[in-house]
Amino acid sequence: MELARGHVLVCGGTGCTSSGSAKIIDEFERCLKDNGLDNEIKVVQTGCFGLCALGPIVIVYPEGAFYSMVKPEDVSEIVEEHLLKGRIVKRLLYQETVVDDDTIKSLNEVDFYKKQQRVALKNCGVINPESIDEYIAFGGYTALGKVLTQMKPQEVIDEIKASGLRGRGGAGFPTGLKWQFTANAVGDKKYVACNADEGDPGAFMDRSILEGDPHALIEAMAIAAYAVGADQGYVYIRAEYPIAVSRLNIAIEQAKEYGLLGENIFDTDFSFDLGIRLGAGAFVCGEETALMTSIEGHRGEPRPRPPFPAVKGLFGKPTLLNNVETYANITAIINNGAEWFSKIGTEKSKGTKVFAVGGKINNTGLVEIPMGTTLREVVYDIGGGIPGGKKFKAAQTGGPSGGCIPADLIDTPIDYDSLISIGSMMGSGGLIVMDEDTCMVDIAKFFLEFTVDESCGKCAPCRIGTKRLLEILNKITSGNGTLEDIDKLEELCYSIKDAAFCGLGQTAPNPILSTLKYFRDEYVAHVVDKKCPAGVCKALLSYVIEPEKCKGCSLCAKKCPVGAIEGVVKSPFTIDPAKCIKCGVCQETCKFGAISKK
C-alpha cells in the first residue's frame, strides 16, 4: 500500500453535500491528476467536521489548514499554490486559525473546538465513513474483539453500569440497567434495536454520526447483542436520511465481508446479524414501542407499558433499544474503561453530550461537550454569540418535548438534572438559540403546530388536547385572546401531561409551560395590550413611516406589492393600515431606517 505525503479531507455530511462538496471532491481529483499529484495526495470524503456554518469545509494535512466555504472554482488554487508550491491559500482559511504570516492555529486551539471533547464524534471528520480499513486503522472493532475473547456478557454489562452512561435519546435512563433488564429477561429469542428516527426540528446528531462513523454503531450493537444474548439487530432510520442510509448499508456489507457480522464472529460461538428498517418520518416513531410496532410492519402507534420492551418488545420477544448516540459511546467505554468515562461530566450525568446548535447563533453546527458545560459557554465560547450583536433571549432544548431556558439562567450547567429542575430537558440534543427579536408565544405555537401534525391520534388527550392548545395560541397571537385564555391554556397543559398515553403526548405541553413560566409577560402583552413585544405576530403589527426620517424617495411605494404606500416624491410617505398586508418589504427596502414596526 502506497503512503500519501498529504491528505485532503472534504466534508461529506448532508450540509456540505447540499452545498456542493461532491463537486469539490471531483475537482480535487481532476486537478491533482492534471498536476501529477494524484499518487502523492489522497482525497478523503469524511463525515461532518461540526462547524456547519462554514461549509463546505476542506482540511489539508499534514499542515492542518482549515479552508472554509470552499467553492469548486477555489480548488485549482489550493492544488497549485498549497499542494504543489507549499504556499497556504490564506484568503480561504477559516480566519480564527490565522495567527501571523507564517503560522496557523491547530483546530484544538480554535474557540469552536477547544471546549469540546469528542467521544461519540471521535471519528467524524477524521476517517472515510465508507472505508472499514480506515475505521480499523483508528482502533475500530478492537472493543468487539476484546469483549468476545476476554469478557463474559455480565462483565460487559457491569462495565457499562460502572461508566454511568445514561441514554442519549432524551429520558436519560441508565444504559447499563436497561442492558441488565434485557439480559435477565427469559426468552428463546432476543433482539437489539437502534433508534435512528431523529425527528426533533433542528436535530441532526444521530444522522451525523451515521454519516461519519457508521461502523461505530455496528460494533456497539454487536457488543450489546453479546451482552444481552441477542443474535439479530435492527436499525430503524428515517428514509429522509439518504446519505446515512447509504453509508450504513455499505458498512454492514463491509462488516459481513470481514466476518464482523454473521456467524462465529472472531472465531467464537457468537453470531449476530443486522438489518435496516426505514421509517416514513413519523415523529411518534421515536417513542420506543411505536418504533417497534413500525419495524414489525404495522402502523407506528405506542403500546401500553408495562410490559416494557426488555421483557416484551420486537415480535413479542425481549428487546434492547438505544439510540445512535448512546451506542456511539460504547466502544470508547470498553477500550478506555468505565473509570475513564465516568471522570468526564458531572456526578449524575457522566460523559459528553452531542448537540445540534442552530437558530440565532453565529456558529451553527454540531458540538460535543462534557456534561456540566454551561449554556453560556455553548452560546458564546463555542457558538460565537448572537448575529448582529443582538441580545440572547432564550434557548430551547429537547425540541417539542423540551422547554425554554431564559437569559437569566444562561449559566445553568447542561446536564440531565439541571435542565429538568428549570423546566426543560436534555432531549436527544437539539439546541435552538433565540435572540431579542424572537416572540416566545410564537415559539410555543411553532412547536405545538409540529406536535399536532405528528400526533398518531391514538389517545384523545394528545389528539384533541393539543389541537385545543393550538387554537388558544392562535387566538392569542391573532389579538383575540383574553387573560382567561392564558389560565385555560395552562390548565389544559397539565391535564394533557397527566392523561396522554405516551411520553410524546405527555411532554407536548412543555414548550408552552416553560414559556408561560419565564415569559408570561409576553402572553399578557398579546392579550391586554394587543401587541407582540418582539414584533413577530403579524396580526398585532403595524408598519409606520416616521416623517422626520422619510426622504420621500418613493422606493418603498414602488416595492409595496399591494399599493398600501402613498405620497409625493421628496415629501414623507404614509402607509394605509387597511391595505397593508404586513409583509415587511417596505422596511427591508428603506435605506434610511424610516419605517418601523409598532
Coordinates of C-alpha atoms in Angstrom, one line a residue:
M1 CA 0.0 0.0 0.0
E2 CA 1.4 3.4 -1.1
L3 CA 1.7 6.1 1.6
A4 CA 0.5 9.6 0.7
R5 CA 2.5 12.6 1.6
G6 CA -0.6 14.6 2.2
H7 CA -4.4 14.2 2.7
V8 CA -7.2 16.5 1.6
L9 CA -10.2 15.9 3.8
V10 CA -13.5 17.1 2.4
C11 CA -16.7 17.1 4.5
G12 CA -19.3 14.7 3.1
G13 CA -22.0 15.4 5.6
T14 CA -25.5 16.4 4.5
G15 CA -24.9 20.1 5.0
C16 CA -21.7 20.3 3.0
T17 CA -23.0 17.8 0.4
S18 CA -26.0 20.1 -0.2
S19 CA -23.5 23.0 -0.7
G20 CA -21.6 21.1 -3.4
S21 CA -18.8 19.1 -1.6
A22 CA -19.2 16.2 -4.1
K23 CA -18.2 18.6 -6.9
I24 CA -15.3 19.8 -4.8
I25 CA -14.0 16.2 -4.4
D26 CA -14.3 15.7 -8.2
E27 CA -12.4 18.9 -8.9
F28 CA -9.6 18.0 -6.4
E29 CA -9.2 14.6 -8.1
R30 CA -9.1 16.2 -11.6
C31 CA -6.7 19.0 -10.5
L32 CA -4.4 16.6 -8.7
K33 CA -4.2 14.4 -11.8
D34 CA -3.5 17.4 -14.0
N35 CA -0.6 18.5 -11.8
G36 CA 0.8 15.0 -11.4
L37 CA 0.0 14.8 -7.7
D38 CA -2.7 12.1 -7.8
N39 CA -0.2 9.5 -6.4
E40 CA 1.1 11.7 -3.7
I41 CA -2.1 13.4 -2.3
K42 CA -5.1 11.4 -1.1
V43 CA -8.6 13.0 -1.2
V44 CA -10.8 11.7 1.6
Q45 CA -14.5 12.2 1.9
T46 CA -15.3 12.4 5.6
G47 CA -18.3 13.0 7.8
C48 CA -19.3 16.2 9.5
F49 CA -16.5 18.4 11.0
G50 CA -19.1 20.2 13.1
L51 CA -18.7 23.8 12.0
C52 CA -21.6 23.6 9.6
A53 CA -22.0 27.3 9.2
L54 CA -18.7 27.4 7.3
G55 CA -19.3 24.6 4.9
P56 CA -18.2 23.2 2.5
I57 CA -15.0 22.6 4.6
V58 CA -11.7 21.2 3.4
I59 CA -8.8 20.4 5.7
V60 CA -5.3 19.7 4.3
Y61 CA -2.9 17.6 6.2
P62 CA -0.2 17.4 7.4
E63 CA -0.4 21.3 7.8
G64 CA -3.9 21.2 9.2
A65 CA -5.0 24.1 7.1
F66 CA -8.7 24.6 7.6
Y67 CA -10.3 26.0 4.5
S68 CA -13.9 27.2 4.8
M69 CA -16.8 27.9 2.4
V70 CA -14.8 26.4 -0.4
K71 CA -16.2 26.5 -3.9
P72 CA -15.3 24.2 -6.8
E73 CA -13.6 27.2 -8.5
D74 CA -11.2 27.5 -5.5
V75 CA -9.8 24.0 -5.8
S76 CA -7.3 24.7 -8.5
E77 CA -5.8 27.5 -6.4
I78 CA -5.5 25.2 -3.4
V79 CA -3.8 22.5 -5.5
E80 CA -1.5 24.8 -7.4
E81 CA -0.5 27.0 -4.5
H82 CA -0.7 24.8 -1.4
L83 CA -0.2 21.3 -2.6
L84 CA 2.2 22.0 -5.4
K85 CA 4.2 25.0 -4.2
G86 CA 3.7 24.7 -0.4
R87 CA 2.0 28.1 0.0
I88 CA -1.2 28.1 2.1
V89 CA -4.1 30.0 0.5
K90 CA -4.8 32.5 3.3
R91 CA -7.9 34.0 1.7
L92 CA -9.7 30.7 2.1
L93 CA -8.5 29.9 5.6
Y94 CA -11.0 30.0 8.5
Q95 CA -10.0 33.3 10.0
E96 CA -9.8 32.1 13.6
T97 CA -6.9 29.7 12.5
V98 CA -4.7 32.6 11.3
V99 CA -2.1 33.7 13.8
D100 CA 0.6 35.6 11.8
D101 CA 2.2 35.4 8.4
D102 CA 3.8 32.0 9.0
T103 CA 1.6 30.2 11.5
I104 CA -1.9 28.8 11.6
K105 CA -3.7 27.5 14.7
S106 CA -4.5 23.9 15.2
L107 CA -8.2 23.1 15.4
N108 CA -7.8 22.3 19.1
E109 CA -6.9 26.0 19.7
V110 CA -9.9 27.4 17.8
D111 CA -12.7 28.6 20.0
F112 CA -15.3 26.4 18.4
Y113 CA -13.4 23.2 19.2
K114 CA -11.2 23.9 22.3
K115 CA -14.0 23.4 24.8
Q116 CA -15.4 20.3 23.1
Q117 CA -14.4 16.7 23.9
R118 CA -15.2 14.2 21.1
V119 CA -16.2 10.7 22.2
A120 CA -19.3 9.9 20.2
L121 CA -18.0 12.0 17.3
K122 CA -14.4 10.9 17.6
N123 CA -14.1 9.6 14.0
C124 CA -16.5 12.1 12.4
G125 CA -14.5 14.4 10.1
V126 CA -11.5 12.2 10.6
I127 CA -12.0 9.0 8.5
N128 CA -13.7 7.9 5.3
P129 CA -17.0 6.5 6.6
E130 CA -17.2 4.2 3.6
S131 CA -13.9 2.5 4.4
I132 CA -13.8 -0.3 7.0
D133 CA -10.0 -0.3 6.7
E134 CA -9.8 3.3 7.9
Y135 CA -12.2 2.5 10.8
I136 CA -10.0 -0.4 11.8
A137 CA -6.8 1.7 11.5
F138 CA -8.3 4.1 14.1
G139 CA -9.0 1.2 16.5
G140 CA -12.2 0.0 15.1
Y141 CA -13.6 -3.4 16.2
T142 CA -10.9 -3.6 18.9
A143 CA -13.6 -3.3 21.5
L144 CA -15.7 -6.1 19.9
G145 CA -12.7 -8.4 19.8
K146 CA -11.9 -7.6 23.5
V147 CA -15.5 -8.3 24.5
L148 CA -15.8 -11.6 22.6
T149 CA -12.4 -13.0 23.6
Q150 CA -11.8 -11.6 27.1
M151 CA -15.1 -10.7 28.7
K152 CA -18.2 -12.5 29.8
P153 CA -21.6 -11.0 29.0
Q154 CA -22.2 -9.9 32.6
E155 CA -18.8 -8.3 32.7
V156 CA -19.7 -6.2 29.7
I157 CA -22.9 -5.0 31.4
D158 CA -21.1 -4.3 34.6
E159 CA -18.6 -2.1 32.7
I160 CA -21.4 -0.1 31.1
K161 CA -23.1 0.2 34.5
A162 CA -19.9 1.4 36.1
S163 CA -19.4 4.0 33.4
G164 CA -22.6 5.9 34.4
L165 CA -23.7 6.2 30.8
R166 CA -27.3 7.3 30.5
G167 CA -29.5 7.1 27.4
R168 CA -28.9 9.9 25.0
G169 CA -32.3 9.7 23.4
G170 CA -34.0 12.0 25.9
A171 CA -35.1 10.3 29.1
G172 CA -31.6 9.7 30.4
F173 CA -32.3 6.2 31.7
P174 CA -29.2 4.3 32.9
T175 CA -27.9 2.4 29.9
G176 CA -26.3 -0.5 31.9
L177 CA -29.5 -1.0 33.8
K178 CA -31.5 -1.3 30.6
W179 CA -29.0 -3.8 29.3
Q180 CA -29.3 -5.8 32.5
F181 CA -33.1 -5.9 32.3
T182 CA -32.9 -7.4 28.8
A183 CA -30.2 -9.8 29.8
N184 CA -32.2 -11.0 32.7
A185 CA -35.4 -11.5 30.6
V186 CA -36.4 -15.0 29.7
G187 CA -36.8 -15.7 26.0
D188 CA -35.8 -18.1 23.3
K189 CA -35.0 -15.2 21.0
K190 CA -33.8 -11.6 21.8
Y191 CA -33.2 -8.5 19.7
V192 CA -31.2 -5.4 19.9
A193 CA -32.5 -2.3 18.1
C194 CA -31.3 1.2 17.4
N195 CA -33.5 4.3 17.3
A196 CA -32.2 6.4 14.4
D197 CA -35.6 8.1 13.8
E198 CA -34.4 11.5 14.7
G199 CA -37.5 13.7 14.4
D200 CA -36.9 16.9 16.5
P201 CA -36.9 20.1 14.5
G202 CA -33.3 21.2 14.1
A203 CA -31.7 18.0 15.3
F204 CA -29.1 16.2 13.3
M205 CA -26.8 14.5 15.9
D206 CA -27.6 10.8 15.1
R207 CA -27.7 11.5 11.3
S208 CA -24.2 13.0 11.5
I209 CA -22.8 10.0 13.5
L210 CA -24.2 7.6 10.9
E211 CA -22.9 9.6 8.0
G212 CA -19.4 10.0 9.6
D213 CA -18.8 6.8 11.6
P214 CA -21.4 4.0 10.7
H215 CA -19.1 1.2 11.8
A216 CA -19.1 2.6 15.4
L217 CA -22.8 1.8 15.5
I218 CA -22.4 -1.7 14.1
E219 CA -19.6 -2.6 16.5
A220 CA -21.6 -1.2 19.5
M221 CA -24.8 -3.1 18.6
A222 CA -22.8 -6.3 18.3
I223 CA -21.3 -5.7 21.7
A224 CA -24.8 -5.1 23.1
A225 CA -26.1 -8.2 21.4
Y226 CA -23.4 -10.3 23.0
A227 CA -24.1 -8.8 26.4
V228 CA -27.9 -9.4 26.4
G229 CA -27.9 -12.7 24.5
A230 CA -29.3 -11.5 21.1
D231 CA -28.4 -12.6 17.6
Q232 CA -30.4 -10.2 15.5
G233 CA -30.4 -6.4 15.4
Y234 CA -32.4 -3.7 13.6
V235 CA -31.6 -0.1 12.9
Y236 CA -34.7 2.0 12.5
I237 CA -33.8 5.0 10.5
R238 CA -35.9 7.7 8.7
A239 CA -35.9 7.5 4.9
E240 CA -35.2 11.2 4.8
Y241 CA -31.5 10.4 5.7
P242 CA -30.4 9.0 2.3
I243 CA -26.6 9.6 2.9
A244 CA -26.8 8.0 6.3
V245 CA -28.8 5.0 5.0
S246 CA -26.4 4.5 2.1
R247 CA -23.2 4.6 4.3
L248 CA -24.8 2.3 6.9
N249 CA -25.7 -0.2 4.1
I250 CA -22.1 0.0 2.8
A251 CA -20.7 -0.5 6.4
I252 CA -22.9 -3.5 7.0
E253 CA -21.8 -5.2 3.8
Q254 CA -18.2 -4.5 4.6
A255 CA -18.6 -5.9 8.2
K256 CA -20.1 -9.1 6.8
E257 CA -17.3 -9.4 4.2
Y258 CA -14.7 -9.1 7.0
G259 CA -16.5 -11.6 9.2
L260 CA -17.5 -9.0 11.8
L261 CA -21.2 -9.6 11.2
G262 CA -22.7 -13.1 10.7
E263 CA -21.7 -16.5 12.1
N264 CA -18.9 -17.2 14.6
I265 CA -17.5 -13.7 14.9
F266 CA -13.8 -13.6 15.9
D267 CA -14.0 -17.5 15.7
T268 CA -16.2 -17.6 18.7
D269 CA -19.7 -19.1 19.1
F270 CA -21.2 -15.7 19.0
S271 CA -23.3 -14.8 15.8
F272 CA -25.0 -11.6 15.0
D273 CA -26.8 -10.1 12.0
L274 CA -28.0 -6.6 11.4
G275 CA -30.8 -5.2 9.2
I276 CA -32.1 -1.8 8.4
R277 CA -35.7 -0.7 8.5
L278 CA -36.8 2.6 7.0
G279 CA -39.2 4.9 8.8
A280 CA -41.6 7.3 6.9
G281 CA -40.7 10.2 9.1
A282 CA -43.5 9.9 11.8
F283 CA -42.3 11.8 14.9
V284 CA -44.2 9.3 17.1
C285 CA -42.0 6.5 15.9
G286 CA -39.3 8.0 18.1
E287 CA -41.2 6.5 21.0
E288 CA -39.8 3.1 21.6
T289 CA -42.9 1.0 21.5
A290 CA -44.2 2.8 18.4
L291 CA -40.8 2.3 16.7
M292 CA -41.0 -1.5 17.4
T293 CA -44.6 -1.6 16.1
S294 CA -43.4 0.1 12.9
I295 CA -40.5 -2.4 12.5
E296 CA -43.0 -5.2 12.7
G297 CA -44.8 -3.7 9.7
H298 CA -47.7 -2.1 11.5
R299 CA -48.9 1.5 11.9
G300 CA -46.5 3.2 14.3
E301 CA -48.5 3.7 17.4
P302 CA -47.4 3.4 21.1
R303 CA -48.2 0.3 23.1
P304 CA -49.1 0.0 26.8
R305 CA -46.2 -0.3 29.2
P306 CA -45.7 -2.5 31.1
P307 CA -44.7 -4.9 29.7
F308 CA -41.5 -2.9 28.8
P309 CA -39.5 -3.8 25.7
A310 CA -36.8 -5.5 27.8
V311 CA -39.5 -8.1 28.6
K312 CA -41.8 -8.0 25.6
G313 CA -40.5 -5.9 22.6
L314 CA -40.0 -6.7 19.0
F315 CA -42.2 -9.6 17.8
G316 CA -43.1 -10.2 21.5
K317 CA -39.5 -11.0 22.4
P318 CA -37.1 -9.3 24.9
T319 CA -35.6 -6.3 23.1
L320 CA -32.9 -3.8 23.9
L321 CA -33.3 -0.4 22.3
N322 CA -30.9 2.5 22.5
N323 CA -30.4 5.5 20.2
V324 CA -27.4 6.1 17.9
E325 CA -25.5 8.4 20.2
T326 CA -25.9 6.1 23.2
Y327 CA -24.4 3.3 21.1
A328 CA -21.6 5.6 19.8
N329 CA -20.2 5.8 23.4
I330 CA -19.9 2.0 23.9
T331 CA -16.7 1.3 22.2
A332 CA -14.9 4.2 23.9
I333 CA -16.1 2.8 27.3
I334 CA -14.9 -0.7 26.5
N335 CA -11.5 0.4 25.1
N336 CA -10.7 3.1 27.7
G337 CA -12.6 1.7 30.7
A338 CA -15.6 2.8 32.8
E339 CA -13.4 4.8 35.1
W340 CA -12.1 6.9 32.3
F341 CA -15.6 7.7 31.0
S342 CA -17.0 8.4 34.5
K343 CA -14.5 11.1 35.1
I344 CA -16.0 13.1 32.3
G345 CA -19.1 15.2 33.1
T346 CA -20.8 15.6 36.4
E347 CA -21.7 13.3 39.3
K348 CA -25.1 12.2 37.9
S349 CA -24.5 12.9 34.2
K350 CA -21.4 11.2 33.0
G351 CA -19.6 11.6 29.7
T352 CA -20.3 14.0 26.9
K353 CA -23.4 15.2 25.0
V354 CA -23.7 15.9 21.3
F355 CA -25.9 19.0 20.4
A356 CA -27.1 20.3 17.1
V357 CA -26.8 24.0 17.7
G358 CA -29.0 26.2 15.5
G359 CA -31.2 29.3 15.4
K360 CA -29.9 32.8 16.1
I361 CA -26.2 31.9 16.6
N362 CA -23.1 32.5 14.5
N363 CA -21.6 29.1 14.6
T364 CA -24.4 26.8 13.6
G365 CA -23.2 23.2 13.8
L366 CA -22.6 20.0 15.7
V367 CA -20.9 20.2 19.0
E368 CA -19.9 17.6 21.7
I369 CA -19.3 18.9 25.2
P370 CA -18.6 17.4 28.6
M371 CA -21.8 17.2 30.7
G372 CA -21.9 20.2 33.0
T373 CA -20.7 22.7 30.4
T374 CA -22.8 25.8 30.9
L375 CA -25.3 27.2 28.3
R376 CA -23.2 30.4 28.2
E377 CA -20.1 28.5 27.1
V378 CA -22.1 26.8 24.3
V379 CA -23.7 30.0 23.1
Y380 CA -20.7 32.4 23.3
D381 CA -17.5 30.5 23.6
I382 CA -18.4 27.7 21.1
G383 CA -21.3 29.2 19.2
G384 CA -19.6 32.5 18.7
G385 CA -22.5 34.6 20.1
I386 CA -25.6 36.1 18.5
P387 CA -25.5 37.5 15.0
G388 CA -25.6 41.3 14.6
G389 CA -24.8 41.9 18.3
K390 CA -28.3 41.1 19.4
K391 CA -29.1 40.0 22.9
F392 CA -29.5 36.4 23.9
K393 CA -33.1 35.8 24.9
A394 CA -33.6 32.0 25.4
A395 CA -32.6 28.6 24.2
Q396 CA -34.9 25.7 23.5
T397 CA -33.5 22.2 24.4
G398 CA -35.3 19.0 23.9
G399 CA -37.3 20.0 20.9
P400 CA -41.1 19.7 21.0
S401 CA -40.7 17.8 24.3
G402 CA -38.4 20.3 25.9
G403 CA -38.6 23.8 27.2
C404 CA -37.0 27.3 27.0
I405 CA -34.1 28.4 29.1
P406 CA -34.3 32.2 29.7
A407 CA -31.3 34.6 29.6
D408 CA -31.1 34.9 33.4
L409 CA -30.4 31.1 33.5
I410 CA -27.7 31.1 30.9
D411 CA -25.1 29.9 33.4
T412 CA -27.1 26.7 34.0
P413 CA -24.9 23.6 33.6
I414 CA -26.1 21.4 30.8
D415 CA -26.9 18.0 32.4
Y416 CA -30.0 15.9 32.9
D417 CA -31.0 17.0 36.4
S418 CA -30.1 20.7 36.0
L419 CA -32.3 21.1 32.9
I420 CA -35.2 19.2 34.4
S421 CA -35.0 21.4 37.5
I422 CA -35.6 24.6 35.4
G423 CA -38.5 23.1 33.4
S424 CA -36.5 22.0 30.3
M425 CA -34.9 18.6 29.4
M426 CA -31.9 17.2 27.5
G427 CA -33.9 15.5 24.9
S428 CA -32.0 14.0 22.0
G429 CA -29.8 17.1 21.7
G430 CA -31.3 19.8 19.6
L431 CA -30.4 23.3 20.9
I432 CA -32.2 26.3 19.3
V433 CA -30.9 29.7 20.2
M434 CA -33.3 32.7 20.2
D435 CA -32.4 36.4 20.3
E436 CA -34.3 39.6 21.4
D437 CA -36.4 39.5 18.1
T438 CA -38.0 36.2 19.0
C439 CA -41.6 36.0 20.2
M440 CA -41.9 33.3 22.8
V441 CA -45.6 32.9 22.2
D442 CA -44.9 32.3 18.6
I443 CA -42.1 29.7 19.5
A444 CA -44.6 27.8 21.7
K445 CA -47.1 27.9 18.7
F446 CA -44.4 26.6 16.3
F447 CA -43.7 23.5 18.5
L448 CA -47.5 22.9 19.1
E449 CA -48.1 23.0 15.3
F450 CA -45.4 20.3 14.9
T451 CA -46.9 18.2 17.7
V452 CA -50.5 18.5 16.3
D453 CA -49.3 17.4 12.9
E454 CA -47.3 14.5 14.3
S455 CA -49.7 13.1 16.8
C456 CA -50.5 9.5 16.0
G457 CA -54.1 10.1 17.2
K458 CA -54.3 7.1 19.4
C459 CA -55.3 8.9 22.6
A460 CA -57.8 11.8 23.0
P461 CA -55.6 13.9 25.3
C462 CA -52.9 14.2 22.6
R463 CA -55.2 14.0 19.5
I464 CA -57.7 16.5 20.7
G465 CA -56.0 18.3 23.6
T466 CA -53.0 19.6 21.5
K467 CA -55.4 20.9 18.9
R468 CA -57.3 22.9 21.6
L469 CA -53.9 24.2 22.9
L470 CA -53.1 25.4 19.3
E471 CA -56.5 27.0 18.9
I472 CA -55.9 29.1 22.1
L473 CA -52.4 30.1 20.9
N474 CA -53.8 31.1 17.5
K475 CA -56.4 33.2 19.3
I476 CA -53.8 34.9 21.4
T477 CA -51.4 35.6 18.6
S478 CA -54.2 37.0 16.4
G479 CA -55.1 39.6 19.0
N480 CA -58.3 38.0 20.1
G481 CA -57.1 36.3 23.3
T482 CA -58.1 37.1 26.9
L483 CA -56.5 36.6 30.3
E484 CA -58.9 33.7 30.9
D485 CA -57.4 32.1 27.8
I486 CA -54.0 32.1 29.4
D487 CA -55.3 30.4 32.5
K488 CA -57.2 27.9 30.4
L489 CA -54.0 27.2 28.4
E490 CA -52.1 26.4 31.5
E491 CA -54.8 24.2 33.0
L492 CA -55.1 22.2 29.7
C493 CA -51.4 21.7 29.6
Y494 CA -51.3 19.9 32.9
S495 CA -54.4 17.9 32.0
I496 CA -52.7 16.6 28.9
K497 CA -49.4 15.8 30.8
D498 CA -51.4 13.7 33.2
A499 CA -53.6 11.9 30.8
A500 CA -51.7 11.4 27.5
F501 CA -50.9 7.7 26.6
C502 CA -47.2 8.0 25.8
G503 CA -44.2 10.2 26.5
L504 CA -44.6 12.3 23.4
G505 CA -48.1 13.4 24.3
Q506 CA -47.1 13.8 28.0
T507 CA -44.3 16.2 27.1
A508 CA -46.1 18.1 24.2
P509 CA -47.2 20.9 26.6
N510 CA -43.6 21.6 27.8
P511 CA -42.8 24.4 25.4
I512 CA -46.0 26.2 26.5
L513 CA -45.4 25.7 30.2
S514 CA -41.8 26.8 30.1
T515 CA -42.6 30.0 28.1
L516 CA -45.5 30.7 30.5
K517 CA -43.2 30.3 33.4
Y518 CA -40.4 32.6 32.1
F519 CA -42.2 34.8 29.6
R520 CA -45.7 35.2 30.9
D521 CA -45.5 38.9 30.4
E522 CA -45.3 38.3 26.6
Y523 CA -48.6 36.4 26.8
V524 CA -50.2 39.2 28.8
A525 CA -48.9 41.8 26.3
H526 CA -50.6 39.9 23.5
V527 CA -54.0 39.8 25.2
V528 CA -54.1 43.0 27.1
D529 CA -52.0 45.5 25.0
K530 CA -52.8 43.7 21.8
K531 CA -49.1 44.0 21.0
C532 CA -46.4 41.5 20.1
P533 CA -43.3 42.8 22.0
A534 CA -40.9 41.1 19.6
G535 CA -42.8 42.4 16.5
V536 CA -43.4 38.9 15.1
C537 CA -47.1 38.1 15.2
K538 CA -48.5 39.7 12.1
A539 CA -52.0 40.3 13.3
L540 CA -50.6 42.6 16.1
L541 CA -48.2 44.5 13.9
S542 CA -48.4 47.8 12.2
Y543 CA -45.8 49.4 9.9
V544 CA -45.3 53.1 10.3
I545 CA -43.2 55.6 8.3
E546 CA -41.6 58.2 10.6
P547 CA -42.0 61.5 8.8
E548 CA -38.8 63.1 10.2
K549 CA -36.7 60.2 8.7
C550 CA -38.5 59.8 5.4
K551 CA -36.7 61.4 2.5
G552 CA -39.6 60.9 0.1
C553 CA -37.6 58.7 -2.3
S554 CA -40.7 56.7 -3.1
L555 CA -38.8 53.4 -3.2
C556 CA -41.0 51.8 -0.6
A557 CA -44.1 52.7 -2.5
K558 CA -42.7 51.1 -5.7
K559 CA -41.8 47.9 -3.9
C560 CA -45.1 47.6 -1.9
P561 CA -47.0 44.6 -3.5
V562 CA -50.5 45.9 -2.6
G563 CA -50.1 49.6 -3.2
A564 CA -50.6 50.5 0.5
I565 CA -48.0 53.3 0.5
E566 CA -48.8 56.7 -0.9
G567 CA -47.1 60.1 -1.0
V568 CA -45.4 62.7 -3.1
V569 CA -41.7 62.5 -4.1
K570 CA -39.4 64.4 -1.7
S571 CA -42.2 64.5 0.9
P572 CA -42.9 62.0 3.7
F573 CA -44.9 59.0 2.6
T574 CA -47.6 57.2 4.6
I575 CA -48.9 53.6 4.9
D576 CA -52.6 52.8 4.7
P577 CA -53.1 50.2 7.5
A578 CA -56.3 48.9 5.9
K579 CA -54.4 47.9 2.7
C580 CA -51.1 46.8 4.4
I581 CA -50.5 43.0 4.4
K582 CA -47.6 43.4 6.8
C583 CA -45.1 41.6 4.6
G584 CA -42.2 43.9 5.7
V585 CA -41.0 44.6 2.2
C586 CA -41.1 48.3 2.8
Q587 CA -38.9 48.1 5.9
E588 CA -36.4 45.9 4.1
T589 CA -36.4 48.4 1.2
C590 CA -36.0 51.6 3.1
K591 CA -32.4 52.9 3.1
F592 CA -32.9 55.5 5.7
G593 CA -34.5 53.4 8.6
A594 CA -37.6 55.5 8.4
I595 CA -40.1 52.5 8.6
S596 CA -40.6 50.8 11.9
K597 CA -42.8 48.0 13.4
K598 CA -45.2 49.1 16.1

